[in-house]
XYZ file of N, CA and C in Angstrom:
675
model
N 18.438 -1.677 16.857
C 17.665 -2.680 16.019
C 16.001 -2.315 16.409
N 15.341 -2.120 15.298
C 13.647 -1.673 15.551
C 12.752 -2.839 16.058
N 12.074 -3.056 16.958
C 11.229 -3.877 17.297
C 10.498 -4.571 16.059
N 10.147 -5.716 16.319
C 9.269 -6.401 15.140
C 8.060 -6.716 15.399
N 6.606 -6.017 14.598
C 5.624 -6.107 14.898
C 4.897 -7.458 14.452
N 3.933 -7.913 15.072
C 3.380 -9.016 14.763
C 2.075 -8.919 13.814
N 2.417 -8.896 12.571
C 1.711 -8.475 11.382
C 0.330 -9.519 11.309
N 0.310 -10.645 12.085
C -0.548 -11.793 11.880
C -1.761 -11.074 12.851
N -1.460 -9.996 13.520
C -2.518 -9.179 14.554
C -3.568 -8.287 13.870
N -2.967 -8.097 12.437
C -3.446 -6.906 11.435
C -5.199 -7.345 11.428
N -5.935 -6.243 11.570
C -7.476 -6.451 11.474
C -8.076 -4.944 10.847
N -9.103 -5.444 10.156
C -9.840 -4.323 9.529
C -10.515 -3.268 10.832
N -10.333 -1.967 10.365
C -10.858 -1.162 11.172
C -12.192 -0.272 10.410
N -12.114 0.451 9.520
C -12.975 0.930 8.932
C -12.739 1.182 7.285
N -13.661 1.681 6.506
C -13.613 2.024 5.224
C -14.263 3.518 5.077
N -13.874 4.525 4.380
C -13.989 5.784 4.309
C -13.875 6.135 2.686
N -14.967 7.116 2.280
C -15.015 7.701 1.091
C -13.910 8.655 0.540
N -13.387 9.373 1.824
C -12.426 10.190 1.595
C -11.771 10.571 3.258
N -10.835 11.492 3.394
C -10.015 11.732 4.465
C -10.782 12.329 5.565
N -12.140 12.953 5.252
C -12.910 13.437 6.467
C -13.746 12.349 7.035
N -13.904 11.163 6.433
C -14.542 10.111 7.358
C -13.534 9.162 7.793
N -12.077 9.758 7.791
C -11.107 8.634 8.369
C -11.062 9.096 10.010
N -10.764 8.210 10.832
C -10.498 8.652 12.227
C -9.351 9.805 12.501
N -9.629 10.575 13.069
C -8.647 11.887 13.130
C -7.508 11.427 13.597
N -7.219 10.646 14.579
C -5.659 10.255 15.202
C -5.615 8.732 15.040
N -4.524 8.417 14.086
C -4.519 6.856 14.216
C -2.790 6.501 14.616
N -2.107 7.735 14.746
C -0.682 7.334 14.854
C 0.068 7.606 13.711
N 0.628 6.081 13.181
C 1.177 6.439 11.908
C 0.729 5.327 10.980
N 0.426 5.657 9.663
C -0.035 5.243 8.775
C 0.835 5.100 7.385
N 0.748 3.647 6.968
C 1.560 3.278 5.605
C 0.634 3.242 4.607
N 0.717 3.961 3.626
C -0.377 3.444 2.417
C 0.470 2.590 1.534
N -0.649 1.700 0.811
C -0.315 0.921 -0.179
C -1.116 1.369 -1.554
N -0.573 1.435 -2.460
C -0.980 1.990 -3.610
C -0.709 1.127 -4.818
N -1.538 1.230 -5.869
C -0.966 0.452 -7.160
C -1.956 0.403 -8.076
N -1.756 -0.088 -9.304
C -2.703 -0.276 -10.453
C -3.734 -1.357 -10.059
N -4.524 -1.465 -10.732
C -5.753 -2.214 -10.351
C -5.136 -3.787 -10.341
N -4.294 -3.963 -11.215
C -3.652 -5.619 -11.752
C -2.242 -5.625 -10.933
N -2.085 -4.841 -9.881
C -0.728 -5.196 -9.206
C -0.513 -6.105 -8.071
N -1.681 -6.639 -7.735
C -1.527 -7.620 -6.792
C -1.402 -7.136 -5.415
N -2.065 -5.895 -5.298
C -2.042 -5.116 -4.013
C -2.604 -5.970 -2.855
N -3.994 -6.342 -3.056
C -4.639 -7.235 -1.830
C -4.095 -8.240 -1.536
N -3.551 -9.320 -2.314
C -2.782 -10.420 -2.089
C -1.437 -10.031 -1.163
N -0.818 -8.948 -1.940
C 0.580 -8.725 -1.168
C 0.385 -8.054 0.428
N -0.691 -7.479 0.738
C -1.098 -7.124 2.156
C -1.544 -8.380 2.740
N -2.352 -9.535 2.032
C -2.633 -10.454 2.786
C -1.516 -11.437 3.156
N -0.437 -11.542 2.343
C 0.494 -12.253 2.345
C 1.554 -11.532 3.622
N 1.446 -10.368 3.612
C 2.466 -9.585 4.576
C 1.910 -9.838 5.889
N 0.353 -9.709 5.932
C -0.061 -10.223 7.329
C -0.521 -11.601 7.706
N 0.088 -12.635 6.591
C -0.342 -14.058 6.901
C -1.772 -14.299 6.939
N -2.654 -13.686 6.239
C -4.065 -13.585 6.453
C -4.764 -13.694 5.191
N -5.045 -14.880 4.633
C -5.514 -14.589 2.952
C -6.777 -14.150 2.892
N -7.728 -14.105 3.982
C -9.079 -13.291 3.890
C -9.056 -11.933 4.427
N -8.031 -11.301 4.682
C -7.862 -10.138 5.496
C -8.568 -8.952 4.452
N -8.258 -8.915 3.113
C -8.271 -8.027 2.218
C -8.900 -8.869 1.105
N -10.259 -8.880 0.955
C -10.970 -9.497 -0.289
C -10.561 -9.196 -1.546
N -10.511 -9.863 -2.609
C -10.078 -9.286 -3.934
C -11.204 -9.546 -4.580
N -11.706 -8.367 -5.532
C -12.708 -8.100 -6.008
C -12.273 -8.447 -7.518
N -13.297 -9.002 -8.510
C -12.973 -9.399 -9.471
C -13.515 -8.147 -10.678
N -13.930 -7.146 -10.103
C -14.583 -6.014 -10.911
C -14.069 -4.845 -10.299
N -12.824 -4.533 -11.003
C -12.100 -3.415 -10.881
C -12.977 -2.043 -10.654
N -12.859 -1.289 -9.959
C -13.727 0.019 -9.774
C -14.806 -0.017 -9.139
N -15.301 -1.131 -8.376
C -16.470 -1.653 -7.959
C -16.533 -0.609 -6.694
N -16.006 -0.421 -5.734
C -15.901 0.586 -4.818
C -14.839 1.780 -4.762
N -14.673 2.844 -4.198
C -13.926 3.738 -4.118
C -13.640 4.409 -2.656
N -13.295 3.089 -1.939
C -12.924 3.667 -0.631
C -11.695 3.283 -0.061
N -10.925 4.316 1.025
C -9.784 4.182 1.697
C -10.295 3.264 2.792
N -9.444 2.029 2.865
C -9.538 0.931 3.898
C -8.399 1.223 4.861
N -9.017 1.143 6.198
C -7.994 1.243 7.151
C -7.846 -0.283 7.865
N -6.735 -0.632 8.276
C -6.013 -1.839 9.051
C -5.313 -1.211 10.193
N -5.657 -1.885 11.430
C -4.727 -1.715 12.652
C -3.929 -2.797 12.539
N -2.572 -2.497 12.715
C -1.511 -3.576 12.997
C -1.101 -3.759 14.511
N -0.939 -2.645 14.919
C -0.686 -2.181 16.475
C -1.071 -1.134 17.108
N -1.025 -0.867 18.247
C -1.335 0.459 18.476
C -0.517 1.330 18.143
N -1.181 2.413 17.650
C -0.599 3.362 16.895
C 0.051 3.111 15.266
N -0.024 2.111 15.163
C 0.329 1.598 13.765
C -0.920 0.961 12.813
N -0.876 1.647 11.759
C -1.929 1.264 10.723
C -1.635 0.998 9.142
N -1.970 0.208 8.416
C -2.059 0.134 7.063
C -3.056 0.681 6.323
N -2.992 1.556 5.297
C -4.178 2.218 4.376
C -3.894 1.571 3.228
N -5.028 0.852 2.857
C -5.229 0.131 1.498
C -5.858 1.162 0.494
N -5.310 1.777 -0.557
C -5.957 2.688 -1.517
C -6.447 1.734 -2.646
N -7.512 2.563 -2.897
C -8.204 1.717 -4.373
C -7.151 1.763 -5.536
N -7.305 0.442 -6.222
C -6.456 0.374 -7.298
C -6.646 1.463 -8.209
N -5.601 2.056 -8.907
C -5.937 3.139 -10.044
C -5.473 2.527 -11.321
N -5.877 3.258 -12.532
C -5.398 2.895 -13.830
C -6.530 1.707 -14.754
N -7.820 1.644 -13.916
C -8.551 0.751 -14.599
C -9.623 1.468 -15.495
N -9.465 1.065 -16.955
C -10.116 1.781 -17.852
C -11.630 1.657 -17.779
N -12.264 0.719 -17.040
C -13.702 0.156 -17.082
C -14.408 1.237 -16.400
N -13.968 1.910 -15.567
C -14.503 2.758 -14.553
C -15.227 4.087 -15.527
N -16.474 4.413 -15.206
C -16.965 6.019 -15.654
C -15.661 6.905 -15.190
N -15.816 7.897 -16.046
C -14.987 9.302 -16.020
C -15.220 9.895 -14.906
N -16.540 10.056 -14.472
C -16.923 10.856 -12.929
C -16.691 9.991 -11.879
N -16.667 8.676 -12.056
C -15.958 7.965 -10.738
C -14.927 8.152 -10.557
N -13.708 7.974 -11.575
C -12.410 8.175 -11.697
C -11.963 9.409 -11.022
N -12.841 10.732 -11.487
C -12.509 11.788 -11.000
C -12.787 11.855 -9.360
N -13.904 11.473 -8.891
C -14.117 11.206 -7.408
C -13.139 10.436 -6.783
N -12.670 9.411 -7.397
C -11.565 8.577 -6.603
C -10.250 9.263 -6.601
N -9.851 10.185 -7.780
C -8.673 10.874 -8.043
C -8.859 11.953 -6.902
N -10.023 12.534 -6.765
C -9.954 13.787 -5.829
C -9.710 13.077 -4.259
N -10.225 11.861 -3.932
C -10.281 11.318 -2.566
C -8.582 10.808 -2.457
N -8.090 10.137 -3.439
C -6.832 10.112 -3.207
C -6.077 10.944 -3.163
N -6.072 12.240 -3.683
C -5.163 13.263 -3.722
C -5.144 13.947 -2.516
N -6.346 14.227 -1.959
C -6.768 14.670 -0.508
C -6.090 13.932 0.566
N -6.068 12.452 0.389
C -5.386 11.618 1.395
C -3.870 12.052 1.450
N -3.297 11.866 0.344
C -2.005 12.071 0.165
C -1.196 13.220 0.463
N -2.056 14.337 -0.037
C -1.462 15.802 0.396
C -1.835 16.285 1.858
N -3.021 15.547 2.491
C -3.235 16.101 3.571
C -3.179 15.332 4.925
N -3.173 14.082 4.781
C -3.069 13.026 5.577
C -1.647 13.241 6.561
N -1.669 13.977 7.656
C -0.533 14.153 8.359
C 0.017 12.738 9.101
N -0.772 11.896 9.197
C -0.384 10.476 9.933
C 0.247 9.739 8.707
N 0.488 9.921 7.649
C 1.032 9.190 6.672
C 2.584 9.541 6.491
N 3.043 8.217 6.941
C 4.745 8.339 7.022
C 5.456 7.683 6.245
N 5.062 6.773 5.236
C 5.628 6.046 4.223
C 4.525 5.259 3.123
N 5.191 5.216 1.779
C 4.260 4.861 0.904
C 4.786 3.411 0.135
N 3.884 2.397 0.107
C 4.363 1.215 -0.595
C 3.713 1.387 -1.976
N 4.343 1.482 -2.965
C 4.005 1.469 -4.528
C 4.018 -0.138 -5.110
N 3.011 -0.701 -5.392
C 2.892 -2.069 -6.160
C 2.851 -2.016 -7.458
N 3.765 -2.552 -8.178
C 3.890 -2.618 -9.537
C 4.188 -4.040 -10.140
N 3.314 -4.510 -11.055
C 3.752 -5.633 -11.548
C 5.039 -5.666 -12.432
N 5.809 -6.603 -12.069
C 7.310 -6.540 -12.369
C 7.288 -6.719 -13.991
N 6.301 -7.518 -14.812
C 6.275 -6.929 -16.149
C 5.728 -5.887 -16.687
N 5.405 -4.849 -15.956
C 5.082 -3.643 -16.416
C 5.124 -2.583 -15.490
N 6.342 -2.368 -15.043
C 6.589 -1.489 -13.986
C 6.769 -0.154 -14.502
N 6.816 0.927 -13.508
C 7.005 2.445 -13.809
C 5.921 2.955 -14.927
N 4.377 2.717 -14.817
C 3.861 3.315 -15.686
C 3.618 4.648 -15.364
N 3.085 5.544 -16.036
C 2.714 6.884 -16.052
C 2.618 7.261 -14.406
N 1.099 6.812 -14.001
C 0.457 6.930 -12.802
C 1.215 6.357 -11.878
N 2.224 5.461 -11.767
C 2.955 5.143 -10.896
C 4.112 5.946 -10.395
N 4.831 6.726 -11.755
C 5.717 7.525 -11.538
C 5.310 8.867 -10.773
N 4.030 9.306 -11.518
C 3.402 10.401 -10.629
C 3.162 10.342 -9.352
N 2.753 8.991 -8.659
C 2.732 8.792 -7.262
C 4.187 9.035 -6.644
N 5.143 8.299 -7.365
C 6.557 8.286 -6.695
C 7.023 9.718 -6.611
N 6.931 10.647 -7.899
C 7.338 11.757 -7.570
C 6.789 12.765 -6.592
N 5.549 12.528 -6.423
C 4.460 13.278 -5.254
C 5.048 12.975 -4.069
N 5.521 11.572 -3.907
C 5.890 11.370 -2.508
C 7.531 12.015 -2.231
N 8.400 11.808 -3.207
C 9.741 12.433 -2.907
C 9.444 13.973 -2.878
N 8.734 14.531 -3.666
C 8.472 15.919 -3.447
C 8.036 16.393 -2.041
N 7.378 15.486 -1.276
C 6.565 15.352 -0.096
C 7.557 14.732 0.958
N 8.717 14.847 0.691
C 9.582 13.893 1.568
C 9.305 12.802 2.421
N 8.588 11.891 1.580
C 7.813 10.853 2.002
C 8.758 9.595 1.448
N 9.078 8.620 2.363
C 10.009 7.519 1.794
C 8.961 6.528 1.049
N 9.509 5.886 0.230
C 8.707 5.136 -0.832
C 9.443 3.650 -0.845
N 8.715 2.721 -0.897
C 9.160 1.356 -1.294
C 8.389 0.731 -2.298
N 8.935 0.625 -3.383
C 8.472 0.229 -4.664
C 8.550 -1.271 -4.674
N 7.566 -2.025 -4.657
C 7.497 -3.433 -4.564
C 7.508 -3.939 -6.176
N 8.186 -4.819 -6.902
C 7.960 -5.275 -8.127
C 7.115 -6.877 -7.771
N 6.217 -6.947 -8.132
C 5.059 -7.641 -7.495
C 5.040 -9.041 -8.774
N 4.555 -10.060 -8.252
C 4.548 -11.209 -9.388
C 5.691 -11.703 -10.029
N 6.572 -11.424 -9.010
C 8.104 -11.711 -9.574
C 8.209 -13.228 -9.812
N 7.612 -13.903 -9.159
C 7.515 -15.436 -9.796
C 7.247 -15.638 -11.202
N 6.603 -14.856 -11.739
C 6.268 -15.109 -13.401
C 7.406 -14.968 -14.136
N 8.416 -14.401 -13.411
C 9.681 -14.408 -14.633
C 10.835 -15.231 -13.795
N 11.687 -15.972 -14.796
C 12.742 -16.863 -14.329
C 13.953 -15.904 -13.562
N 14.669 -16.590 -12.939
C 15.324 -15.936 -11.946
C 16.282 -14.880 -12.463
N 16.982 -15.210 -13.355
C 17.646 -14.130 -14.140
C 16.989 -12.886 -15.000
N 15.711 -13.283 -15.313
C 15.072 -12.094 -15.951
C 14.511 -11.168 -14.656
N 14.252 -11.838 -13.549
C 13.808 -11.099 -12.399
C 14.557 -9.978 -11.896
N 16.142 -10.771 -11.683
C 17.232 -9.787 -11.275
C 17.424 -8.542 -12.202
N 17.258 -8.954 -13.558
C 17.715 -7.927 -14.529
C 16.597 -6.752 -14.783
N 15.491 -7.251 -14.208
C 14.374 -6.249 -14.214
C 14.660 -5.512 -13.028
N 15.006 -6.048 -11.829
C 15.360 -5.264 -10.530
C 15.961 -4.444 -10.845
N 17.330 -4.676 -11.312
C 18.468 -3.801 -11.549
C 18.041 -2.616 -12.509
N 17.186 -2.861 -13.575
C 16.559 -1.747 -14.396
C 15.845 -0.859 -13.695
N 15.249 -1.422 -13.093
C 14.040 -0.173 -12.207
C 14.843 0.341 -11.255
N 15.659 -0.139 -10.431
C 16.531 0.316 -9.502
C 17.098 1.673 -10.172
N 17.812 1.235 -11.142
C 18.501 2.398 -11.876
C 17.542 3.471 -12.222
N 16.448 2.994 -12.691
C 15.658 4.210 -13.118
C 15.152 5.057 -12.100
N 14.937 4.433 -10.905
C 14.429 5.002 -9.852
C 15.416 5.986 -9.144
N 16.740 6.048 -9.527
C 17.498 6.927 -9.208
C 16.986 8.644 -9.798
N 16.302 8.370 -10.784
C 15.595 9.677 -11.418
C 14.690 10.623 -10.360
N 14.342 9.588 -9.569
C 13.147 10.253 -8.641
C 13.982 11.092 -7.507
N 15.066 10.620 -7.334
C 15.469 11.381 -6.186
C 15.030 10.935 -4.856
N 15.347 11.320 -3.439
C 14.733 11.154 -2.576
C 14.818 9.797 -1.947
N 13.862 9.473 -1.142
C 14.074 8.076 -0.229
C 13.223 6.794 -1.234
N 14.036 6.359 -2.212
C 12.766 5.312 -2.913
C 13.620 4.253 -3.009
N 13.109 3.127 -2.581
C 13.838 1.650 -2.757
C 13.057 0.972 -3.417
N 13.599 0.052 -3.927
C 13.119 -0.944 -5.081
C 13.192 -2.551 -4.600
N 12.418 -3.371 -4.505
C 12.395 -4.753 -4.001
C 11.570 -5.647 -4.629
N 11.965 -7.048 -4.942
C 11.159 -7.815 -5.657
C 10.289 -8.294 -4.668
N 8.872 -8.860 -4.906
C 7.941 -9.344 -4.309
C 6.834 -10.402 -4.938
N 6.811 -11.522 -4.217
C 5.937 -12.603 -4.707
C 5.032 -13.061 -3.458
N 3.448 -12.788 -3.605
C 2.734 -12.937 -2.671
C 2.463 -14.505 -2.553
N 2.977 -15.138 -3.817
C 2.527 -16.566 -4.022
C 4.079 -17.350 -3.492
N 5.151 -17.075 -3.672
C 6.205 -17.589 -3.217
C 6.995 -17.201 -1.895
N 6.424 -15.876 -1.583
C 6.857 -15.397 -0.249
C 8.179 -14.411 -0.564
N 8.532 -14.242 -1.425
C 9.765 -13.468 -1.942
C 9.247 -11.687 -1.666
N 10.395 -11.193 -0.591
C 10.241 -10.028 -0.346
C 9.399 -9.719 0.832
N 8.817 -10.597 1.449
C 7.713 -10.386 2.550
C 8.637 -10.127 3.845
N 9.723 -10.608 4.206
C 10.556 -10.257 5.317
C 10.998 -8.803 5.070
N 11.571 -8.339 3.826
C 12.022 -7.131 3.855
C 10.851 -6.142 3.924
N 9.878 -6.235 3.556
C 8.822 -5.455 3.666
C 8.390 -5.376 4.992
N 8.382 -6.326 5.833
C 8.196 -6.255 7.186
C 8.924 -5.484 7.817
N 10.371 -5.494 7.399
C 11.062 -4.949 8.136
C 11.251 -3.388 7.891
N 10.884 -3.160 6.590
C 10.690 -1.881 6.311
C 9.543 -0.829 7.010
N 8.616 -1.612 7.204
C 7.331 -1.145 7.834
C 7.851 -0.953 9.332
N 8.593 -2.014 9.674
C 8.655 -1.943 11.367
C 9.919 -0.663 11.667
N 10.609 -0.158 10.669
C 11.208 1.171 10.685
C 10.394 2.195 10.542
N 9.475 2.172 9.727
C 8.459 3.288 9.658
C 7.778 3.642 10.848
N 7.164 2.376 11.447
C 6.235 2.340 12.655
C 7.211 2.683 13.939
N 8.183 2.398 14.164
C 9.044 2.345 15.186
C 8.973 3.524 16.057
N 8.663 4.750 15.695
C 8.101 5.895 16.781
C 6.974 5.497 17.664
N 6.185 4.785 17.130
C 4.886 4.531 17.986
C 4.765 3.110 18.596
N 5.595 2.354 17.908
C 5.435 0.719 18.407
C 6.062 0.656 19.918
N 5.334 0.230 20.633
C 5.516 -0.034 22.362
C 5.664 1.347 22.796
N 5.247 2.535 22.550
C 5.443 3.567 22.926
C 4.211 4.079 24.012
N 3.043 3.139 24.027
C 1.827 3.385 24.725
C 1.027 4.613 24.267
N 1.333 5.003 22.841
C 0.645 6.210 22.514
C -0.961 5.890 22.511
N -1.659 6.677 22.863
C -3.217 6.504 22.600
C -3.625 6.877 21.432
N -4.386 6.444 20.769
C -5.243 6.930 19.436
C -6.882 6.946 19.703
N -7.329 7.518 18.766
C -8.921 7.548 18.717
C -9.429 6.747 18.027
N -8.787 5.394 17.517
C -9.259 4.496 16.507
C -10.174 3.331 17.241
N -11.281 3.242 16.912
C -11.975 2.096 17.871
C -12.263 0.831 16.776
N -11.781 -0.497 17.224
C -11.815 -1.517 16.600
C -13.448 -1.780 16.295
N -13.356 -2.371 15.039
C -14.683 -2.526 14.450
C -15.006 -4.269 15.046
N -15.793 -4.515 15.677
C -16.309 -5.944 16.356
C -16.692 -6.821 15.383
N -17.505 -6.454 14.314
C -18.186 -7.349 13.443
C -17.459 -7.338 12.165
N -16.352 -6.183 11.738
C -15.859 -6.426 10.400
C -14.202 -7.038 10.420
N -14.131 -8.021 9.742
C -12.482 -8.721 9.639
C -12.095 -8.244 8.363
N -12.944 -8.140 7.380
C -12.279 -8.171 6.056
C -13.139 -7.185 5.264
N -12.666 -6.751 4.168
C -13.145 -5.622 3.241
C -12.819 -6.015 1.843
N -14.053 -5.737 0.974
C -13.758 -6.112 -0.389
C -13.225 -4.742 -1.080
N -12.159 -5.111 -2.128
C -11.651 -3.844 -2.574
C -11.592 -3.832 -3.914
N -11.582 -2.599 -4.685
C -11.665 -2.510 -6.085
C -10.425 -2.942 -6.977
N -10.030 -4.246 -6.796
C -8.703 -4.393 -7.324
C -9.028 -5.887 -8.276
N -8.416 -6.225 -9.483
C -8.625 -7.234 -10.017
C -7.143 -8.096 -9.980
N -6.834 -8.936 -8.970
C -5.565 -9.555 -8.966
C -5.425 -11.079 -9.055
């Protein structure tokens, strides 16, 4: 059985406009990605039991940064900017897409991808593209159907079955679970999944080049949640 990390210790390290500005060696990174209204920031906050860890911006597209958080030695969370918001100018979208693409394709530390989708609007085109890329790269994916508290029990279970069936078309290691930041649904399953992805580094005493930011404990992200 894998050891369990204390996600309450998670703290902000740095923000970077692209992969070149990120620390060279962080051990293992797990990235969180989703549409701008998928509830990504609140999902990370609930995972870490820290409401103010990732601040929620009411203006999607305001920043275009990759945000790095440290969970434990050699274990990091990467919060990618929300995608799919129509209000952002085309040039800004292109710049962000390039940054995202470089991170996903070239970041050797990336060992798992959490894709967050509003349970009422799952598997949009960009979501599917992201999951297909991960499968092609032999990267495990945990797809979370967020805001599941918005549906009644029967409806959420039916949607979970539906999306799990559709996810079979992706092939690869793709798991689908329910998640609610408000009610805490799926939080334990998310922690267990991340524990498994981090296990090779957790408690191994691996040294990394990441330095903690003494005066930064939270970060604004461009997601409307």
